[in-house]
């Protein structure tokens, strides 16, 4: 017998940094996920991290060690649980007007599957998971019941789980996370126009509905990254924001990736603050595509690339804290959606992308591939991250 742990991340529009040690985990995961999604991708590092943290508590031996190394998790279980609770309390209980953020964990058990009582209590008590026993031998009925439960307590869309997900499974873990943020300064829909979008070789590859506004947003010329960085705040207190990272002309998204080996998100926010203190906030002409991206990616290969192997291998996977049965993880599936519009986020190639000074009104025109991160600033936690590279009219 084997088990499938499935992660679904569902949002209306749109960490996962557990600590400073893990601040680039989200970048690494985004990098390997975009290889599976052909570059155009959105993921929720926080949702994935949350699920993997729960799996870690049931793993033993090398299975546990590989996850700890990949996700920079502490080895001590009490420290791990305490850190998870503290971080989720900080990030996922927003008081920001205009921002809603919800996360829920679900555990579905096959009838007759014996789960370790301590592990079950941990999932329920420490991770707030709803645990339900279903008859997996009737996969259609199981899927219907599971989807009703998920819809009632967390998901904003239907049919999260499919009947085939239950065919050979004994246990399914599902994580649902949703973010909806209204811009502090919304775009005017009448200023949105159809404009060309270019690839990294300055070749026009399509059209987008380009939103526009002139406003005093924090932005910086990050020479250390070879990119311009723009901060678009959500809500009324600037606790949550979208960071848009636009590579310089003749620079690429991949090159910007590599700079995260030495540049952290806290470095970026420090630079934004320093520039604001030195220059003050000045008007900036911002152009950003209105877009919607959906991603459905199997994370087995990305996690392999991050050093997680054993949990996917029969005979090598070790989940002694979960059950006495011989189980392994057949697939971790991640589904994510992001929608960016004039009101906010529900998750020319010839343009000058960086500026030598701030005498003239600067332009930030995201008309070529760029990275974006939906973040909670105080902890520099990445809630959603992605790459926009394939233009479409939305």
PDB file of C-alpha atoms in Angstrom, residues 3-4 23 35 51 57 72 84 87 100-101 167 210 224 242-243 263 300 309 311 321 332 337-338 340 346 358 362 389:
ATOM      1  CA  UNK A   3      -0.011   7.039   0.414  1.00  0.00           C
ATOM      2  CA  UNK A   4      -0.272  10.234  -1.547  1.00  0.00           C
ATOM      3  CA  UNK A  23      15.240  33.181   3.576  1.00  0.00           C
ATOM      4  CA  UNK A  35      11.651  24.565 -14.898  1.00  0.00           C
ATOM      5  CA  UNK A  51       2.672  21.004   4.257  1.00  0.00           C
ATOM      6  CA  UNK A  57       6.859  15.548  11.984  1.00  0.00           C
ATOM      7  CA  UNK A  72      16.065  24.630   6.707  1.00  0.00           C
ATOM      8  CA  UNK A  84       5.603  27.288  12.990  1.00  0.00           C
ATOM      9  CA  UNK A  87       5.390  32.548  12.242  1.00  0.00           C
ATOM     10  CA  UNK A 100      -7.523  38.850   3.781  1.00  0.00           C
ATOM     11  CA  UNK A 101      -5.280  35.830   4.217  1.00  0.00           C
ATOM     12  CA  UNK A 167      -7.713   5.289  -5.920  1.00  0.00           C
ATOM     13  CA  UNK A 210      -0.939  47.258 -19.368  1.00  0.00           C
ATOM     14  CA  UNK A 224      23.863  44.145  -6.900  1.00  0.00           C
ATOM     15  CA  UNK A 242       4.114  42.936  -3.901  1.00  0.00           C
ATOM     16  CA  UNK A 243       7.760  43.242  -4.867  1.00  0.00           C
ATOM     17  CA  UNK A 263      21.175  39.247  -1.657  1.00  0.00           C
ATOM     18  CA  UNK A 300       8.589  15.568  -6.894  1.00  0.00           C
ATOM     19  CA  UNK A 309      14.514  11.750  -2.448  1.00  0.00           C
ATOM     20  CA  UNK A 311      10.116  10.049   0.836  1.00  0.00           C
ATOM     21  CA  UNK A 321       5.681   8.281  13.344  1.00  0.00           C
ATOM     22  CA  UNK A 332       3.083  16.196  -4.080  1.00  0.00           C
ATOM     23  CA  UNK A 337      -3.587  30.841  -8.981  1.00  0.00           C
ATOM     24  CA  UNK A 338      -2.867  34.546  -8.961  1.00  0.00           C
ATOM     25  CA  UNK A 340      -3.554  40.918 -10.544  1.00  0.00           C
ATOM     26  CA  UNK A 346      -6.831  38.405  -5.351  1.00  0.00           C
ATOM     27  CA  UNK A 358      15.853  60.883  -9.928  1.00  0.00           C
ATOM     28  CA  UNK A 362      11.344  57.651 -13.576  1.00  0.00           C
ATOM     29  CA  UNK A 389       6.995  35.650 -19.007  1.00  0.00           C
TER      30      UNK A 389
END
